[in-house]
C-alpha positions as a Python dict, from the first residue, in 0.01 Angstrom:
ca = {
    (1, 'M'): (0, 0, 0),
    (2, 'A'): (61, -80, 371),
    (3, 'V'): (-118, 78, 620),
    (4, 'S'): (26, 310, 868),
    (5, 'K'): (-133, 367, 1218),
    (6, 'H'): (-330, 658, 1149),
    (7, 'S'): (-434, 631, 759),
    (8, 'N'): (-700, 803, 578),
    (9, 'L'): (-833, 498, 402),
    (10, 'Q'): (-908, 409, 782),
    (11, 'L'): (-1160, 612, 707),
    (12, 'L'): (-1395, 416, 522),
    (13, 'L'): (-1412, 232, 761),
    (14, 'L'): (-1702, 233, 1022),
    (15, 'S'): (-1472, 151, 1332),
    (16, 'P'): (-1266, 323, 1590),
    (17, 'L'): (-902, 396, 1406),
    (18, 'G'): (-652, 298, 1609),
    (19, 'K'): (-476, 16, 1804),
    (20, 'M'): (-772, -147, 1934),
    (21, 'T'): (-841, -403, 2222),
    (22, 'R'): (-1216, -599, 2163),
    (23, 'I'): (-1387, -725, 2458),
    (24, 'E'): (-1549, -1050, 2515),
    (25, 'R'): (-1909, -1001, 2676),
    (26, 'R'): (-1812, -1283, 2931),
    (27, 'H'): (-1539, -1145, 3016),
    (28, 'Y'): (-1708, -817, 3263),
    (29, 'R'): (-1693, -1019, 3516),
    (30, 'V'): (-1345, -928, 3491),
    (31, 'I'): (-1384, -598, 3291),
    (32, 'S'): (-1140, -496, 3569),
    (33, 'D'): (-871, -711, 3408),
    (34, 'Y'): (-932, -532, 3080),
    (35, 'L'): (-977, -177, 3196),
    (36, 'G'): (-882, 79, 3443),
    (37, 'P'): (-918, 442, 3519),
    (38, 'G'): (-874, 686, 3200),
    (39, 'D'): (-848, 412, 2969),
    (40, 'R'): (-1047, 499, 2656),
    (41, 'I'): (-1373, 296, 2524),
    (42, 'A'): (-1653, 250, 2173),
    (43, 'W'): (-1901, 112, 2191),
    (44, 'H'): (-1981, 49, 1816),
    (45, 'R'): (-2420, -1, 1824),
    (46, 'P'): (-2679, -242, 1627),
    (47, 'Y'): (-2773, 118, 1467),
    (48, 'G'): (-2454, 232, 1404),
    (49, 'I'): (-2324, 503, 1580),
    (50, 'I'): (-2018, 454, 1817),
    (51, 'H'): (-2036, 594, 2140),
    (52, 'T'): (-1667, 666, 2320),
    (53, 'A'): (-1552, 740, 2689),
    (54, 'V'): (-1361, 746, 2888),
    (55, 'V'): (-1267, 520, 3216),
    (56, 'L'): (-1295, 646, 3570),
    (57, 'E'): (-1398, 350, 3775),
    (58, 'T'): (-1458, -74, 3710),
    (59, 'D'): (-1740, -273, 3942),
    (60, 'P'): (-1674, -651, 3809),
    (61, 'A'): (-1875, -792, 4060),
    (62, 'Q'): (-2205, -594, 3944),
    (63, 'K'): (-1972, -558, 3605),
    (64, 'R'): (-2040, -178, 3580),
    (65, 'I'): (-1777, 85, 3474),
    (66, 'C'): (-1848, 426, 3587),
    (67, 'V'): (-1750, 645, 3308),
    (68, 'F'): (-1681, 1021, 3202),
    (69, 'E'): (-1887, 1081, 2865),
    (70, 'R'): (-2131, 1252, 2718),
    (71, 'A'): (-2469, 1224, 2718),
    (72, 'K'): (-2821, 1205, 2853),
    (73, 'N'): (-2828, 1212, 3222),
    (74, 'E'): (-3113, 1341, 3446),
    (75, 'N'): (-2975, 1690, 3409),
    (76, 'G'): (-3026, 1648, 2981),
    (77, 'I'): (-2706, 1624, 2780),
    (78, 'E'): (-2462, 1706, 2969),
    (79, 'V'): (-2071, 1582, 3073),
    (80, 'A'): (-2066, 1420, 3341),
    (81, 'P'): (-1920, 1099, 3486),
    (82, 'N'): (-2178, 831, 3511),
    (83, 'W'): (-2251, 487, 3632),
    (84, 'V'): (-2311, 202, 3333),
    (85, 'N'): (-2425, -127, 3369),
    (86, 'L'): (-2246, -319, 3097),
    (87, 'E'): (-2535, -612, 3008),
    (88, 'E'): (-2697, -333, 2934),
    (89, 'E'): (-2486, -141, 2715),
    (90, 'W'): (-2572, -274, 2337),
    (91, 'G'): (-2343, -300, 2127),
    (92, 'Q'): (-1957, -434, 2140),
    (93, 'L'): (-1727, -275, 2367),
    (94, 'Y'): (-1352, -124, 2226),
    (95, 'R'): (-1076, -68, 2459),
    (96, 'C'): (-886, 229, 2285),
    (97, 'D'): (-451, 79, 2335),
    (98, 'E'): (-262, 337, 2149),
    (99, 'D'): (-228, 604, 2434),
    (100, 'I'): (-230, 373, 2709),
    (101, 'E'): (12, 587, 3007),
    (102, 'E'): (91, 804, 2687),
    (103, 'I'): (-16, 1069, 2993),
    (104, 'P'): (-21, 1128, 3298),
    (105, 'F'): (-348, 1043, 3488),
    (106, 'A'): (-387, 1377, 3594),
    (107, 'K'): (-362, 1602, 3338),
    (108, 'K'): (-640, 1423, 3190),
    (109, 'L'): (-821, 1460, 3543),
    (110, 'R'): (-775, 1861, 3468),
    (111, 'I'): (-932, 1832, 3157),
    (112, 'M'): (-1266, 1585, 3242),
    (113, 'L'): (-1279, 1873, 3538),
    (114, 'N'): (-1282, 2206, 3293),
    (115, 'K'): (-1576, 1982, 3043),
    (116, 'L'): (-1705, 1880, 3377),
    (117, 'G'): (-2142, 1993, 3298),
    (118, 'E'): (-2065, 2090, 3005),
    (119, 'K'): (-2401, 2107, 2808),
    (120, 'G'): (-2538, 2076, 2440),
    (121, 'Y'): (-2450, 1853, 2161),
    (122, 'N'): (-2385, 1865, 1793),
    (123, 'I'): (-2323, 1581, 1515),
    (124, 'W'): (-1974, 1804, 1431),
    (125, 'G'): (-1783, 1963, 1711),
    (126, 'K'): (-1988, 1903, 2032),
    (127, 'N'): (-2012, 1495, 2074),
    (128, 'C'): (-1884, 1182, 2300),
    (129, 'Q'): (-1603, 1160, 2035),
    (130, 'T'): (-1457, 1524, 2049),
    (131, 'L'): (-1488, 1491, 2433),
    (132, 'V'): (-1275, 1181, 2494),
    (133, 'E'): (-1017, 1287, 2223),
    (134, 'E'): (-947, 1617, 2372),
    (135, 'I'): (-919, 1423, 2729),
    (136, 'A'): (-687, 1217, 2529),
    (137, 'G'): (-479, 1524, 2440),
    (138, 'K'): (-529, 1488, 2032),
    (139, 'G'): (-746, 1793, 1957),
    (140, 'K'): (-1099, 1843, 1854),
    (141, 'D'): (-1176, 1524, 1707),
    (142, 'S'): (-1440, 1272, 1574),
    (143, 'F'): (-1343, 966, 1342),
    (144, 'Q'): (-1736, 929, 1341),
    (145, 'S'): (-1783, 1303, 1085),
    (146, 'K'): (-1458, 1213, 905),
    (147, 'W'): (-1622, 858, 796),
    (148, 'F'): (-1985, 1100, 700),
    (149, 'G'): (-1784, 1321, 528),
    (150, 'V'): (-1594, 1058, 355),
    (151, 'N'): (-1914, 904, 253),
    (152, 'V'): (-2121, 1206, 137),
    (153, 'V'): (-1818, 1202, -129),
    (154, 'V'): (-1845, 798, -205),
    (155, 'Q'): (-2223, 878, -243),
    (156, 'T'): (-2192, 1192, -482),
    (157, 'I'): (-1934, 975, -659),
    (158, 'K'): (-2130, 701, -741),
    (159, 'S'): (-2443, 914, -837),
    (160, 'L'): (-2276, 1096, -1070),
    (161, 'G'): (-2105, 789, -1217),
    (162, 'E'): (-2481, 662, -1309),
    (163, 'P'): (-2607, 918, -1485),
    (164, 'I'): (-2278, 1044, -1696),
    (165, 'T'): (-2218, 648, -1780),
    (166, 'A'): (-2483, 602, -1944),
    (167, 'E'): (-2524, 929, -2083),
    (168, 'L'): (-2191, 911, -2215),
    (169, 'I'): (-2274, 503, -2434),
    (170, 'E'): (-2579, 635, -2476),
    (171, 'E'): (-2449, 926, -2730),
    (172, 'L'): (-2190, 703, -2859),
    (173, 'F'): (-2295, 385, -2879),
    (174, 'G'): (-2695, 450, -2846),
    (175, 'G'): (-2853, 250, -2534),
    (176, 'A'): (-2812, 254, -2239),
    (177, 'N'): (-3069, 108, -1992),
    (178, 'T'): (-2816, -91, -1819),
    (179, 'I'): (-2527, 104, -1820),
    (180, 'G'): (-2538, 337, -1541),
    (181, 'V'): (-2613, 46, -1259),
    (182, 'V'): (-2332, -182, -1394),
    (183, 'T'): (-2120, 157, -1303),
    (184, 'V'): (-2240, 168, -998),
    (185, 'I'): (-2216, -204, -917),
    (186, 'G'): (-1831, -238, -1072),
    (187, 'L'): (-1766, 186, -829),
    (188, 'E'): (-1902, -36, -525),
    (189, 'V'): (-1718, -394, -589),
    (190, 'A'): (-1349, -142, -566),
    (191, 'L'): (-1438, 48, -306),
    (192, 'F'): (-1503, -250, -104),
    (193, 'L'): (-1205, -422, -177),
    (194, 'V'): (-981, -139, -118),
    (195, 'E'): (-1200, -178, 306),
    (196, 'L'): (-1072, -493, 250),
    (197, 'H'): (-735, -407, 249),
    (198, 'V'): (-760, -178, 458),
    (199, 'A'): (-856, -442, 752),
    (200, 'Y'): (-559, -696, 632),
    (201, 'N'): (-336, -538, 658),
    (202, 'M'): (-519, -307, 1026),
    (203, 'L'): (-526, -660, 1139),
    (204, 'K'): (-158, -750, 967),
    (205, 'D'): (-36, -488, 1205),
    (206, 'D'): (-185, -582, 1496),
    (207, 'Q'): (-401, -249, 1512),
    (208, 'I'): (-652, -532, 1532),
    (209, 'S'): (-771, -861, 1635),
    (210, 'W'): (-970, -1144, 1391),
    (211, 'K'): (-1316, -1096, 1524),
    (212, 'H'): (-1268, -774, 1497),
    (213, 'F'): (-1125, -807, 1143),
    (214, 'A'): (-1450, -1038, 1048),
    (215, 'E'): (-1665, -799, 1174),
    (216, 'L'): (-1564, -522, 961),
    (217, 'V'): (-1533, -743, 674),
    (218, 'I'): (-1852, -898, 719),
    (219, 'R'): (-2057, -530, 744),
    (220, 'Q'): (-1863, -333, 523),
    (221, 'F'): (-1961, -629, 295),
    (222, 'S'): (-2376, -578, 376),
    (223, 'M'): (-2353, -227, 393),
    (224, 'A'): (-2173, -154, 106),
    (225, 'L'): (-2407, -426, -103),
    (226, 'F'): (-2754, -240, 74),
    (227, 'S'): (-2585, 91, -25),
    (228, 'C'): (-2524, -60, -412),
    (229, 'V'): (-2925, -183, -420),
    (230, 'G'): (-3035, 180, -321),
    (231, 'C'): (-2784, 436, -531),
    (232, 'A'): (-2867, 264, -840),
    (233, 'V'): (-3257, 239, -757),
    (234, 'G'): (-3239, 526, -660),
    (235, 'G'): (-3279, 739, -996),
    (236, 'A'): (-3524, 576, -1144),
    (237, 'L'): (-3779, 642, -811),
    (238, 'T'): (-3771, 1033, -889),
    (239, 'G'): (-4100, 1103, -1084),
    (240, 'L'): (-4294, 957, -722),
    (241, 'L'): (-4417, 1196, -488),
    (242, 'A'): (-4324, 1041, -211),
    (243, 'F'): (-3984, 995, -282),
    (244, 'R'): (-3974, 1346, -351),
    (245, 'V'): (-4203, 1437, -97),
    (246, 'I'): (-3871, 1231, 192),
    (247, 'L'): (-3636, 1400, -42),
    (248, 'W'): (-3716, 1785, 42),
    (249, 'V'): (-3745, 1670, 407),
    (250, 'V'): (-3374, 1508, 423),
    (251, 'M'): (-3214, 1772, 230),
    (252, 'A'): (-3420, 2021, 506),
    (253, 'V'): (-3213, 1857, 731),
    (254, 'V'): (-2889, 1903, 551),
    (255, 'G'): (-2961, 2229, 593),
    (256, 'A'): (-2971, 2215, 959),
    (257, 'L'): (-2687, 2025, 997),
    (258, 'M'): (-2445, 2268, 782),
    (259, 'A'): (-2578, 2616, 972),
    (260, 'D'): (-2532, 2408, 1311),
    (261, 'A'): (-2185, 2300, 1204),
    (262, 'L'): (-2131, 2692, 1064),
    (263, 'L'): (-2307, 2789, 1423),
    (264, 'D'): (-2024, 2582, 1588),
    (265, 'W'): (-1753, 2720, 1411),
    (266, 'V'): (-1858, 3110, 1439),
    (267, 'G'): (-1828, 2969, 1843),
    (268, 'S'): (-2258, 3023, 1865),
    (269, 'D'): (-2454, 2848, 2222),
    (270, 'N'): (-2693, 3036, 2175),
    (271, 'R'): (-2992, 2802, 2103),
    (272, 'F'): (-3291, 2975, 1989),
    (273, 'V'): (-3030, 3159, 1691),
    (274, 'R'): (-2964, 2808, 1617),
    (275, 'Y'): (-3359, 2736, 1611),
    (276, 'L'): (-3322, 2972, 1318),
    (277, 'G'): (-3006, 2884, 1175),
    (278, 'W'): (-3150, 2519, 1136),
    (279, 'M'): (-3500, 2663, 984),
    (280, 'A'): (-3270, 2905, 785),
    (281, 'G'): (-3073, 2610, 628),
    (282, 'G'): (-3351, 2377, 604),
    (283, 'I'): (-3576, 2620, 419),
    (284, 'V'): (-3296, 2708, 215),
    (285, 'A'): (-3162, 2384, 60),
    (286, 'S'): (-3572, 2214, 47),
    (287, 'L'): (-3601, 2541, -182),
    (288, 'C'): (-3274, 2448, -412),
    (289, 'C'): (-3426, 2117, -423),
    (290, 'C'): (-3777, 2241, -513),
    (291, 'L'): (-3687, 2476, -767),
    (292, 'S'): (-3351, 2207, -940),
    (293, 'P'): (-3369, 2002, -1269),
    (294, 'G'): (-3467, 1671, -1299),
    (295, 'W'): (-3142, 1531, -1277),
    (296, 'V'): (-3009, 1671, -1030),
    (297, 'T'): (-3316, 1511, -854),
    (298, 'E'): (-3181, 1233, -947),
    (299, 'I'): (-2844, 1245, -838),
    (300, 'L'): (-2956, 1369, -455),
    (301, 'L'): (-3205, 1044, -441),
    (302, 'A'): (-2981, 753, -530),
    (303, 'C'): (-2744, 1006, -257),
    (304, 'I'): (-3001, 988, -16),
    (305, 'L'): (-3121, 598, -85),
    (306, 'G'): (-2734, 541, -70),
    (307, 'F'): (-2742, 628, 263),
    (308, 'A'): (-3030, 424, 403),
    (309, 'G'): (-2838, 149, 256),
    (310, 'L'): (-2532, 267, 464),
    (311, 'V'): (-2769, 185, 688),
    (312, 'V'): (-2994, -133, 645),
    (313, 'G'): (-2654, -296, 539),
    (314, 'H'): (-2551, -200, 882),
    (315, 'G'): (-2816, -383, 1050),
    (316, 'F'): (-2800, -695, 880),
    (317, 'G'): (-2412, -657, 869),
    (318, 'Y'): (-2366, -615, 1224),
    (319, 'S'): (-2648, -926, 1312),
    (320, 'A'): (-2427, -1122, 1068),
    (321, 'S'): (-2081, -1051, 1213),
    (322, 'W'): (-2306, -1109, 1624),
    (323, 'L'): (-2309, -1446, 1509),
    (324, 'F'): (-2012, -1534, 1303),
    (325, 'N'): (-1787, -1411, 1622),
    (326, 'K'): (-2047, -1557, 1895),
    (327, 'E'): (-1897, -1800, 2007),
    (328, 'G'): (-1491, -1905, 2027),
    (329, 'T'): (-1169, -1753, 2157),
    (330, 'D'): (-1021, -1413, 1984),
    (331, 'S'): (-632, -1432, 1818),
    (332, 'R'): (-390, -1150, 1686),
    (333, 'V'): (-95, -1142, 1490),
    (334, 'V'): (237, -1181, 1605),
    (335, 'H'): (543, -1064, 1484),
    (336, 'N'): (840, -1158, 1738),
    (337, 'L'): (872, -1482, 1880),
    (338, 'S'): (937, -1288, 2181),
    (339, 'K'): (604, -1217, 2290),
    (340, 'L'): (481, -1599, 2278),
    (341, 'K'): (468, -1745, 2652),
    (342, 'R'): (542, -2144, 2712),
    (343, 'G'): (161, -2329, 2613),
    (344, 'D'): (82, -2029, 2360),
    (345, 'H'): (-291, -2149, 2241),
    (346, 'I'): (-136, -2040, 1911),
    (347, 'T'): (-194, -2104, 1450),
    (348, 'T'): (93, -2136, 1159),
    (349, 'Y'): (12, -2090, 832),
    (350, 'E'): (70, -2446, 660),
    (351, 'W'): (-72, -2420, 297),
    (352, 'F'): (-334, -2322, 53),
    (353, 'L'): (-548, -2554, 184),
    (354, 'H'): (-441, -2511, 589),
    (355, 'P'): (-340, -2183, 635),
    (356, 'Y'): (-434, -2224, 1049),
    (357, 'C'): (-307, -2528, 1244),
    (358, 'H'): (-338, -2545, 1523),
    (359, 'S'): (-69, -2595, 1827),
    (360, 'I'): (58, -2573, 2138),
    (361, 'F'): (408, -2330, 2210),
    (362, 'V'): (651, -2490, 2355),
    (363, 'E'): (940, -2304, 2317),
    (364, 'A'): (1195, -2084, 2163),
    (365, 'M'): (1477, -2195, 1985),
    (366, 'P'): (1786, -2078, 2030),
    (367, 'N'): (1903, -1938, 1682),
    (368, 'G'): (1560, -1730, 1704),
    (369, 'T'): (1405, -1818, 1419),
    (370, 'E'): (1319, -2137, 1507),
    (371, 'M'): (993, -2257, 1789),
    (372, 'K'): (911, -2577, 1931),
    (373, 'I'): (550, -2656, 1953),
    (374, 'I'): (310, -2943, 2009),
    (375, 'R'): (40, -3068, 1739),
    (376, 'N'): (-219, -3305, 1629),
    (377, 'T'): (-153, -3405, 1220),
    (378, 'Y'): (-304, -3631, 1007),
    (379, 'Q'): (-69, -3865, 914),
    (380, 'R'): (171, -3863, 1222),
    (381, 'G'): (-62, -3782, 1483),
    (382, 'V'): (62, -3624, 1822),
    (383, 'V'): (419, -3475, 1726),
    (384, 'E'): (619, -3226, 1929),
    (385, 'E'): (874, -3039, 1647),
    (386, 'V'): (1073, -2797, 1519),
    (387, 'V'): (917, -2539, 1302),
    (388, 'P'): (1007, -2213, 1137),
    (389, 'F'): (856, -1872, 1323),
    (390, 'K'): (664, -1709, 987),
    (391, 'G'): (616, -1362, 1194),
    (392, 'E'): (257, -1266, 1007),
    (393, 'G'): (166, -1596, 970),
    (394, 'V'): (147, -1651, 1322),
    (395, 'Y'): (-207, -1602, 1550),
    (396, 'C'): (-148, -1575, 1916),
    (397, 'Y'): (-493, -1701, 2092),
    (398, 'N'): (-630, -1494, 2364),
    (399, 'Y'): (-746, -1654, 2683),
    (400, 'H'): (-869, -1453, 3011),
    (401, 'S'): (-671, -1666, 3295),
    (402, 'S'): (-956, -1858, 3440),
    (403, 'E'): (-992, -2002, 3085),
    (404, 'C'): (-758, -2147, 3090),
    (405, 'Y'): (-484, -2370, 3293),
    (406, 'D'): (-54, -2287, 3377),
    (407, 'S'): (116, -2307, 3152),
    (408, 'D'): (296, -2659, 3240),
    (409, 'H'): (-26, -2814, 3300),
    (410, 'V'): (-73, -2725, 2889),
    (411, 'I'): (319, -2880, 2809),
    (412, 'N'): (178, -3147, 3043),
    (413, 'K'): (-118, -3321, 2865),
    (414, 'A'): (-33, -3174, 2573),
    (415, 'R'): (232, -3486, 2573),
    (416, 'S'): (73, -3697, 2750),
    (417, 'K'): (-75, -3687, 2416),
    (418, 'L'): (273, -3781, 2209),
    (419, 'G'): (282, -4051, 1971),
    (420, 'K'): (-112, -4115, 1981),
    (421, 'Q'): (-312, -4162, 1655),
    (422, 'E'): (-642, -3956, 1684),
    (423, 'Y'): (-662, -3714, 1420),
    (424, 'S'): (-1006, -3670, 1257),
    (425, 'L'): (-1107, -3347, 1071),
    (426, 'F'): (-1486, -3359, 1186),
    (427, 'T'): (-1379, -3487, 1599),
    (428, 'Y'): (-1063, -3415, 1669),
    (429, 'S'): (-853, -3210, 1484),
    (430, 'C'): (-592, -3001, 1548),
    (431, 'K'): (-797, -2726, 1673),
    (432, 'T'): (-1020, -2959, 1940),
    (433, 'F'): (-659, -3099, 2033),
    (434, 'A'): (-548, -2759, 2147),
    (435, 'E'): (-872, -2654, 2265),
    (436, 'E'): (-808, -2946, 2474),
    (437, 'C'): (-498, -2937, 2650),
    (438, 'K'): (-582, -2554, 2654),
    (439, 'R'): (-887, -2468, 2783),
    (440, 'R'): (-1045, -2547, 3109),
    (441, 'D'): (-1422, -2670, 3150),
    (442, 'S'): (-1576, -2410, 3366),
    (443, 'G'): (-1867, -2224, 3259),
    (444, 'S'): (-1810, -1856, 3326),
    (445, 'C'): (-1402, -1608, 3390),
    (446, 'H'): (-1361, -1465, 3745),
    (447, 'S'): (-1044, -1265, 3838),
    (448, 'S'): (-822, -1362, 4136),
    (449, 'E'): (-727, -952, 4109),
    (450, 'A'): (-881, -693, 4282),
    (451, 'A'): (-993, -457, 4082),
    (452, 'K'): (-803, -125, 3975),
    (453, 'E'): (-844, 173, 4171),
    (454, 'I'): (-712, 481, 4152),
    (455, 'E'): (-617, 771, 4448),
    (456, 'W'): (-840, 1055, 4312),
    (457, 'D'): (-728, 1305, 4655),
    (458, 'L'): (-372, 1250, 4490),
    (459, 'C'): (-418, 1280, 4185),
    (460, 'F'): (-585, 1611, 4212),
    (461, 'A'): (-288, 1724, 4454),
    (462, 'E'): (-62, 1698, 4145),
    (463, 'M'): (-274, 1839, 3936),
    (464, 'V'): (-307, 2171, 4145),
    (465, 'S'): (80, 2182, 4292),
    (466, 'E'): (215, 2298, 3872),
    (467, 'P'): (328, 2608, 3885),
    (468, 'G'): (157, 2863, 3794),
    (469, 'I'): (-235, 2831, 3871),
    (470, 'P'): (-378, 3136, 4013),
    (471, 'E'): (-556, 3075, 4341),
    (472, 'T'): (-941, 3063, 4181),
    (473, 'K'): (-886, 2854, 3950),
    (474, 'I'): (-773, 2607, 4145),
    (475, 'N'): (-1094, 2678, 4417),
    (476, 'D'): (-1286, 2625, 4110),
    (477, 'L'): (-1138, 2318, 3972),
    (478, 'S'): (-1148, 2201, 4365),
    (479, 'D'): (-1525, 2302, 4405),
    (480, 'K'): (-1634, 2098, 4057),
    (481, 'F'): (-1354, 1814, 4183),
    (482, 'Q'): (-1571, 1770, 4463),
    (483, 'R'): (-1927, 1752, 4226),
    (484, 'M'): (-1728, 1535, 3995),
    (485, 'M'): (-1634, 1272, 4317),
    (486, 'R'): (-2034, 1240, 4430),
    (487, 'R'): (-2158, 1150, 4127),
    (488, 'V'): (-1901, 851, 4087),
    (489, 'H'): (-1918, 775, 4429),
    (490, 'C'): (-2272, 777, 4445),
    (491, 'L'): (-2327, 1057, 4697),
    (492, 'P'): (-2598, 1352, 4707),
}
């Protein structure tokens, strides 16, 4: 069951879709080496929301970037360029690598100018993710809304599974005090194994890095655990008035959201009509909940508490994954031997108890199936040898250029230790040796390259040079372009 580039199974994971690059906080000072105009980015917030935007400019000296986004500013919620301080942003930052140079920036600029100043927000069809997808030419889409829809189905299946299984067992064998809970646990375990398989295939397909994979697994496990608890105990709490009131309120919110989705589908932007729609949807949903039989209330409450468990579990999982990934260098799978460069720090699979053997890559052998490496071994000390290239079992560590020595220095330093018998599992392992040869001792990153800049006037000229654009449209785009440039360049 291989996971394709846009597999629907990826919607089970609370994560941006497609190939992503994880950007460490220590790299904010050299952010221009990772981001440039037109790049799509995503912040995965600790509370579970994924905010997306398009990069316009970078300011590595101040650790700032200018992004085109749908967000709240001095004019309310609108589509506009905003400068953001990376240090003040919550969450892990990712860059989307799927559409790099896929469409020209001039075309993206025209879409941005058409959307500039657009007011309003709703979670279904007018959010930050739909905006970024439109700019990328991928239609009006939101992966988090899809994730929400998928998990509504998942939580409903789990909530239905508990009472139905309990009734069947009681009918057939008598007594069903714990079978419903066992059913929920079994469904959650099966679902987590599917999620683990999807995440692992994303890692093997080079869509995500090792640290990103670890984050996904830790978060999804925590979410599964807390959701399982919430769903399992939900049905037992229906007799408590406080939980029934919570259920009524939540159903009112659900009804309002459904009304909002319907109004968005028919294209209504009148806020008073939307308010009336929210009220009507909320009242109808709340009344239906009040008048429903007990077994329906039990299922609804189990479903809602299961969702609440997802939110709580995400918070715990996010904190745990942050602690797990706080230190160290990230790595990605290497499918092609030609992708490796002299002096790279890599890992290769040895055997079950030593799945990640660290070494320094020297060169690819002429036969294209073997490579020469230098590594620190337990029995032979530091050796230079030729080993098979095993494809999916090889990972390469991603250092910023200012964090590591140049390739010749790395190789010379590694070869200077050939023959030394200093291996220690705790103080001088293969990983210690590889990092000692590769990594500089300096604490912070710095860039020797200038920030990527874009000739805005040339982009605009290219955009309006397309045949068939009416003069009135060009004038309108020109006015919007001037407004956009004032915000990008912080002019009044």
